[in-house]
Tab-separated table of C-alpha atoms and ligand atoms in Angstrom:
chain	number	residue	atom	x	y	z
H	1	MET	CA	-58.057	-103.547	-6.655
H	2	ASN	CA	-55.103	-106.031	-4.818
H	3	GLY	CA	-52.899	-103.186	-5.351
H	4	GLU	CA	-50.020	-104.810	-3.437
H	5	SER	CA	-50.317	-108.669	-3.927
H	6	THR	CA	-48.565	-110.690	-6.619
H	7	LEU	CA	-50.197	-113.244	-8.630
H	8	PRO	CA	-49.125	-116.005	-6.881
H	9	GLN	CA	-50.793	-113.924	-3.490
H	10	ARG	CA	-53.944	-113.407	-5.088
H	11	TYR	CA	-54.537	-117.211	-6.960
H	12	ALA	CA	-53.983	-118.618	-3.807
H	13	ALA	CA	-56.631	-116.419	-1.742
H	14	LEU	CA	-59.153	-117.047	-4.984
H	15	LEU	CA	-58.260	-120.898	-4.288
H	16	ALA	CA	-58.889	-120.230	-0.323
H	17	ARG	CA	-61.684	-118.089	-1.087
H	18	ILE	CA	-63.436	-120.703	-3.652
H	19	GLU	CA	-62.579	-123.607	-0.828
H	20	SER	CA	-64.174	-121.673	2.333
H	21	ALA	CA	-67.408	-120.413	-0.183
H	22	CYS	CA	-68.261	-124.396	-0.872
H	23	LEU	CA	-67.748	-124.900	2.490
H	24	VAL	CA	-69.979	-123.015	3.628
H	25	SER	CA	-72.478	-124.140	0.885
H	26	ASP	CA	-71.025	-128.484	1.822
H	27	ARG	CA	-69.935	-128.465	-1.263
H	28	ALA	CA	-66.634	-130.590	-2.073
H	29	VAL	CA	-64.169	-128.774	-3.426
H	30	GLY	CA	-63.564	-130.561	-6.257
H	31	SER	CA	-66.374	-129.980	-7.727
H	32	VAL	CA	-66.039	-126.473	-8.569
H	33	ARG	CA	-63.837	-125.559	-11.257
H	34	LEU	CA	-61.488	-122.125	-12.003
H	35	LEU	CA	-61.144	-120.883	-15.694
H	36	ALA	CA	-58.630	-118.012	-15.402
H	37	VAL	CA	-60.353	-115.014	-17.637
H	38	SER	CA	-56.793	-113.822	-18.294
H	39	LYS	CA	-57.896	-111.141	-21.754
H	40	THR	CA	-56.898	-107.701	-22.224
H	41	PHE	CA	-53.339	-109.661	-19.561
H	42	ASP	CA	-50.383	-110.757	-21.623
H	43	ALA	CA	-48.946	-114.304	-22.181
H	44	SER	CA	-46.367	-114.016	-19.037
H	45	ALA	CA	-49.039	-113.140	-17.057
H	46	VAL	CA	-50.755	-117.151	-18.151
H	47	LEU	CA	-47.598	-118.372	-17.695
H	48	SER	CA	-47.533	-117.600	-13.960
H	49	VAL	CA	-50.951	-118.710	-13.218
H	50	ALA	CA	-50.289	-121.496	-15.370
H	51	ARG	CA	-46.885	-121.856	-13.766
H	52	LEU	CA	-48.856	-121.903	-10.795
H	53	GLY	CA	-50.598	-125.357	-11.363
H	54	GLN	CA	-54.037	-123.411	-13.967
H	55	THR	CA	-54.944	-124.909	-16.551
H	56	ALA	CA	-57.417	-123.309	-18.264
H	57	PHE	CA	-57.727	-119.816	-19.410
H	58	GLY	CA	-60.479	-118.036	-20.477
H	59	GLU	CA	-60.393	-115.722	-23.517
H	60	SER	CA	-63.275	-113.313	-24.966
H	61	TYR	CA	-60.941	-111.274	-27.888
H	62	LEU	CA	-60.155	-113.692	-30.847
H	63	GLN	CA	-57.107	-111.660	-31.719
H	64	GLU	CA	-55.245	-110.695	-28.709
H	65	ALA	CA	-56.168	-114.876	-27.318
H	66	LEU	CA	-54.592	-115.462	-31.282
H	67	VAL	CA	-51.097	-113.815	-30.260
H	68	LYS	CA	-51.760	-115.201	-26.165
H	69	ILE	CA	-51.716	-118.805	-27.512
H	70	ASP	CA	-47.953	-118.819	-29.924
H	71	ALA	CA	-46.603	-117.156	-27.575
H	72	CYS	CA	-48.105	-119.633	-24.331
H	73	LEU	CA	-47.441	-122.844	-26.658
H	74	ALA	CA	-43.527	-120.831	-27.481
H	75	SER	CA	-42.784	-120.536	-23.926
H	76	GLY	CA	-44.320	-122.705	-21.558
H	77	ALA	CA	-43.886	-126.322	-23.865
H	78	ASP	CA	-44.197	-127.955	-20.780
H	79	LEU	CA	-47.472	-126.530	-19.749
H	80	ALA	CA	-50.957	-128.059	-19.918
H	81	PHE	CA	-53.301	-125.205	-21.248
H	82	GLU	CA	-56.502	-125.410	-21.975
H	83	TRP	CA	-57.646	-122.621	-24.491
H	84	HIS	CA	-62.109	-121.347	-23.701
H	85	PHE	CA	-63.103	-119.049	-25.981
H	86	ILE	CA	-66.340	-116.706	-23.670
H	87	GLY	CA	-66.449	-113.070	-25.886
H	88	PRO	CA	-69.430	-113.126	-28.284
H	89	ILE	CA	-68.673	-114.962	-31.539
H	90	GLN	CA	-69.154	-113.029	-35.319
H	91	SER	CA	-70.097	-115.815	-38.151
H	92	ASN	CA	-67.088	-115.057	-40.561
H	93	LYS	CA	-64.017	-115.462	-37.532
H	94	THR	CA	-65.179	-119.097	-36.567
H	95	ARG	CA	-62.637	-121.211	-37.558
H	96	PRO	CA	-59.600	-119.727	-35.884
H	97	ILE	CA	-62.194	-119.840	-32.994
H	98	ALA	CA	-62.576	-123.327	-34.289
H	99	GLU	CA	-58.811	-124.715	-34.942
H	100	ARG	CA	-57.477	-123.149	-31.402
H	101	PHE	CA	-59.882	-123.247	-29.442
H	102	ASP	CA	-60.525	-126.578	-26.409
H	103	TRP	CA	-63.857	-125.064	-25.492
H	104	VAL	CA	-66.827	-122.148	-26.696
H	105	GLN	CA	-68.798	-121.279	-24.132
H	106	SER	CA	-70.368	-118.533	-26.193
H	107	VAL	CA	-72.433	-120.613	-29.080
H	108	ASP	CA	-76.027	-118.660	-28.548
H	109	ARG	CA	-77.073	-119.879	-32.200
H	110	GLU	CA	-77.516	-121.986	-34.692
H	111	LYS	CA	-75.442	-121.201	-36.905
H	112	ILE	CA	-72.096	-120.862	-35.319
H	113	ALA	CA	-72.984	-123.695	-33.994
H	114	ARG	CA	-72.601	-125.714	-37.791
H	115	ARG	CA	-70.066	-123.435	-38.513
H	116	LEU	CA	-67.740	-124.243	-35.524
H	117	ALA	CA	-68.613	-128.363	-36.023
H	118	GLU	CA	-67.955	-127.390	-39.860
H	119	GLN	CA	-64.028	-125.836	-39.234
H	120	ARG	CA	-62.832	-128.827	-36.097
H	121	PRO	CA	-59.859	-129.833	-38.202
H	122	PRO	CA	-61.098	-133.428	-37.911
H	123	ASP	CA	-57.868	-134.599	-36.057
H	124	LEU	CA	-58.955	-133.016	-32.994
H	125	ALA	CA	-60.849	-134.037	-30.158
H	126	PRO	CA	-64.278	-132.291	-30.895
H	127	LEU	CA	-64.615	-129.067	-29.248
H	128	GLN	CA	-66.451	-128.647	-25.663
H	129	VAL	CA	-68.570	-126.086	-25.969
H	130	CYS	CA	-71.847	-124.631	-23.798
H	131	LEU	CA	-74.790	-122.800	-24.270
H	132	GLN	CA	-74.668	-118.914	-24.184
H	133	VAL	CA	-78.031	-118.070	-21.998
H	134	ASN	CA	-79.401	-114.689	-21.422
H	135	VAL	CA	-81.233	-114.369	-18.763
H	136	SER	CA	-81.508	-111.256	-17.778
H	137	GLY	CA	-82.758	-110.092	-20.793
H	138	GLU	CA	-80.648	-106.876	-21.637
H	139	ALA	CA	-81.381	-106.431	-25.545
H	140	SER	CA	-76.997	-106.306	-25.654
H	141	LYS	CA	-76.615	-109.029	-24.182
H	142	SER	CA	-75.615	-112.327	-26.031
H	143	GLY	CA	-76.567	-115.360	-25.678
H	144	CYS	CA	-79.647	-117.450	-26.716
H	145	THR	CA	-83.410	-117.457	-24.175
H	146	PRO	CA	-83.944	-119.530	-21.985
H	147	GLU	CA	-86.965	-120.509	-24.567
H	148	GLU	CA	-84.291	-121.248	-27.229
H	149	ALA	CA	-81.703	-123.482	-25.418
H	150	LEU	CA	-83.079	-126.828	-25.762
H	151	ALA	CA	-83.573	-126.740	-29.420
H	152	LEU	CA	-80.576	-125.154	-29.603
H	153	ALA	CA	-79.209	-128.238	-27.533
H	154	ARG	CA	-80.952	-130.410	-30.637
H	155	VAL	CA	-78.850	-128.920	-33.209
H	156	ILE	CA	-75.316	-129.316	-31.415
H	157	ALA	CA	-76.237	-132.667	-30.470
H	158	THR	CA	-76.558	-133.919	-34.606
H	159	LEU	CA	-73.338	-132.353	-34.731
H	160	PRO	CA	-69.683	-135.011	-33.897
H	161	ALA	CA	-67.541	-132.359	-34.247
H	162	LEU	CA	-69.011	-130.532	-31.141
H	163	ARG	CA	-69.969	-131.606	-27.788
H	164	LEU	CA	-72.693	-130.060	-25.370
H	165	ARG	CA	-71.218	-129.579	-21.962
H	166	GLY	CA	-73.904	-127.418	-20.668
H	167	VAL	CA	-75.027	-123.936	-19.991
H	168	MET	CA	-72.759	-120.145	-19.256
H	169	ALA	CA	-74.078	-117.433	-18.194
H	170	ILE	CA	-73.041	-114.056	-17.341
H	171	PRO	CA	-76.233	-111.981	-15.466
H	172	ALA	CA	-76.544	-109.006	-15.111
H	173	PRO	CA	-74.157	-107.686	-11.894
H	174	ASP	CA	-75.700	-106.988	-9.314
H	175	ASP	CA	-74.097	-106.261	-5.783
H	176	ASP	CA	-77.125	-107.972	-3.610
H	177	PRO	CA	-76.877	-111.888	-3.007
H	178	ALA	CA	-79.634	-112.180	-3.369
H	179	ARG	CA	-81.126	-111.057	-6.175
H	180	GLN	CA	-77.661	-112.162	-7.546
H	181	ARG	CA	-78.704	-116.493	-7.029
H	182	GLU	CA	-82.271	-115.792	-8.256
H	183	GLN	CA	-80.807	-114.885	-11.278
H	184	PHE	CA	-78.331	-118.044	-11.731
H	185	SER	CA	-81.138	-120.600	-10.363
H	186	ARG	CA	-82.636	-119.542	-13.229
H	187	VAL	CA	-79.855	-120.591	-15.279
H	188	ARG	CA	-79.660	-124.012	-12.710
H	189	SER	CA	-83.356	-124.289	-14.009
H	190	ILE	CA	-82.181	-123.956	-18.196
H	191	TYR	CA	-79.552	-126.581	-16.803
H	192	THR	CA	-81.332	-129.402	-15.141
H	193	ASP	CA	-83.691	-129.329	-17.413
H	194	LEU	CA	-81.931	-129.816	-20.699
H	195	GLN	CA	-80.757	-132.476	-18.104
H	196	ALA	CA	-84.246	-133.994	-17.802
H	197	ALA	CA	-84.467	-134.078	-22.118
H	198	GLY	CA	-81.832	-136.063	-21.789
H	199	PHE	CA	-78.206	-134.145	-22.178
H	200	ASP	CA	-75.572	-135.772	-20.668
H	201	LEU	CA	-74.086	-132.324	-20.116
H	202	ASP	CA	-71.231	-131.217	-16.347
H	203	THR	CA	-70.828	-128.264	-16.926
H	204	LEU	CA	-72.600	-125.249	-15.311
H	205	SER	CA	-70.573	-122.201	-16.402
H	206	ILE	CA	-71.869	-118.547	-13.929
H	207	GLY	CA	-70.081	-117.105	-11.666
H	208	MET	CA	-67.207	-114.798	-11.807
H	209	SER	CA	-64.984	-112.000	-9.802
H	210	ASP	CA	-67.649	-110.770	-7.856
H	211	ASP	CA	-70.276	-112.977	-7.691
H	212	LEU	CA	-68.721	-116.937	-7.294
H	213	GLU	CA	-70.051	-117.634	-3.649
H	214	SER	CA	-73.613	-116.591	-4.817
H	215	ALA	CA	-72.446	-119.706	-8.446
H	216	ILE	CA	-71.211	-121.916	-6.043
H	217	ALA	CA	-74.738	-122.517	-4.127
H	218	GLU	CA	-76.765	-122.299	-6.882
H	219	GLY	CA	-73.990	-125.729	-8.292
H	220	SER	CA	-71.757	-123.820	-10.309
H	221	THR	CA	-69.370	-126.319	-11.457
H	222	MET	CA	-67.189	-123.866	-13.470
H	223	LEU	CA	-66.000	-119.949	-12.452
H	224	ARG	CA	-64.657	-118.232	-15.222
H	225	VAL	CA	-62.491	-115.302	-12.825
H	226	GLY	CA	-60.738	-112.609	-14.098
H	227	SER	CA	-59.976	-109.288	-12.392
H	228	ALA	CA	-59.570	-111.714	-8.929
H	229	LEU	CA	-57.006	-112.726	-10.408
H	230	PHE	CA	-55.410	-111.007	-12.669
H	231	GLY	CA	-55.413	-107.824	-11.427
H	232	ARG	CA	-58.312	-104.841	-13.021
H	233	ARG	CA	-58.084	-104.479	-16.884
H	234	PRO	CA	-58.234	-101.476	-18.699
H	235	PRO	CA	-62.308	-99.921	-18.639
H	236	ASN	CA	-62.190	-100.387	-23.176
H	237	PRO	CA	-60.520	-103.284	-24.700
H	238	VAL	CA	-59.738	-102.364	-27.625
H	239	ALA	CA	-61.655	-103.957	-30.028
H	240	GLN	CA	-61.155	-106.878	-32.745
Y	1	PLP	C1	-64.892	-110.830	-18.457
Y	1	PLP	C2	-65.608	-111.690	-18.413
Y	1	PLP	C3	-65.195	-112.590	-17.056
Y	1	PLP	C4	-64.367	-112.648	-15.745
Y	1	PLP	O1	-64.696	-111.423	-15.004
Y	1	PLP	P1	-64.128	-110.731	-13.852
Y	1	PLP	O2	-65.742	-110.020	-13.682
Y	1	PLP	O3	-63.300	-109.824	-13.704
Y	1	PLP	O4	-64.071	-111.901	-12.981
Y	1	PLP	C5	-65.665	-113.971	-16.981
Y	1	PLP	N1	-67.081	-114.107	-18.122
Y	1	PLP	C6	-66.843	-113.736	-18.776
Y	1	PLP	C7	-67.879	-113.968	-20.486
Y	1	PLP	C8	-65.653	-112.249	-19.386
Y	1	PLP	O5	-66.297	-111.663	-21.244
């Protein structure tokens, strides 16, 4: 993808694409944040995008992320970084996530929420979290069921070291915009149901490189974009 274009060109094109999708959906451009998903790309790519003004970066593979965060902090001391963990979480790997990340968007069960809360260093701000919900029912996917979301939100609300910000989902890939929107609207209902239940949420994390227009149309407040910005990823990323 975009073999000839440079990172600054792709970043500018992505921001323009988000802006025109917001226009089409009659939304303020400032109502949608961009999370740059840098998994499998190295610190120099992150630093390049950070120097263009991007602050929020998403990572899925813990060991890779920890090395990258250190490298970015060492070489980019003048830059602001906000690190989001967006990958599946094994319960024996929660400590470095609680210690090194600002956000965790992939909280999908009580055990993980409790461990992250216990392990969040008290001198840091609360960990900002999203519930990951599985709306496509694929057994292989992470995420709680829509029915489990309210109970999980209630548990998180009892943990002062965590601050629940919203809901994240990765629907099954689908080329058809109408079906993309249908899946996103299911995520949006879970989000608005939680708001109606009294949770003070501001983050509906839906939309990736191939479906961000549909996500914006369905109310996304945070897009998680990797390949449209950094380029195509190797097919089989190194396992943890
Ligand atoms: C990899 C990843 C993305 C980015 O996907 P692209 O299609 O490359 O934009 C977004 N969200 C999560 C959870 C991911 O793992």
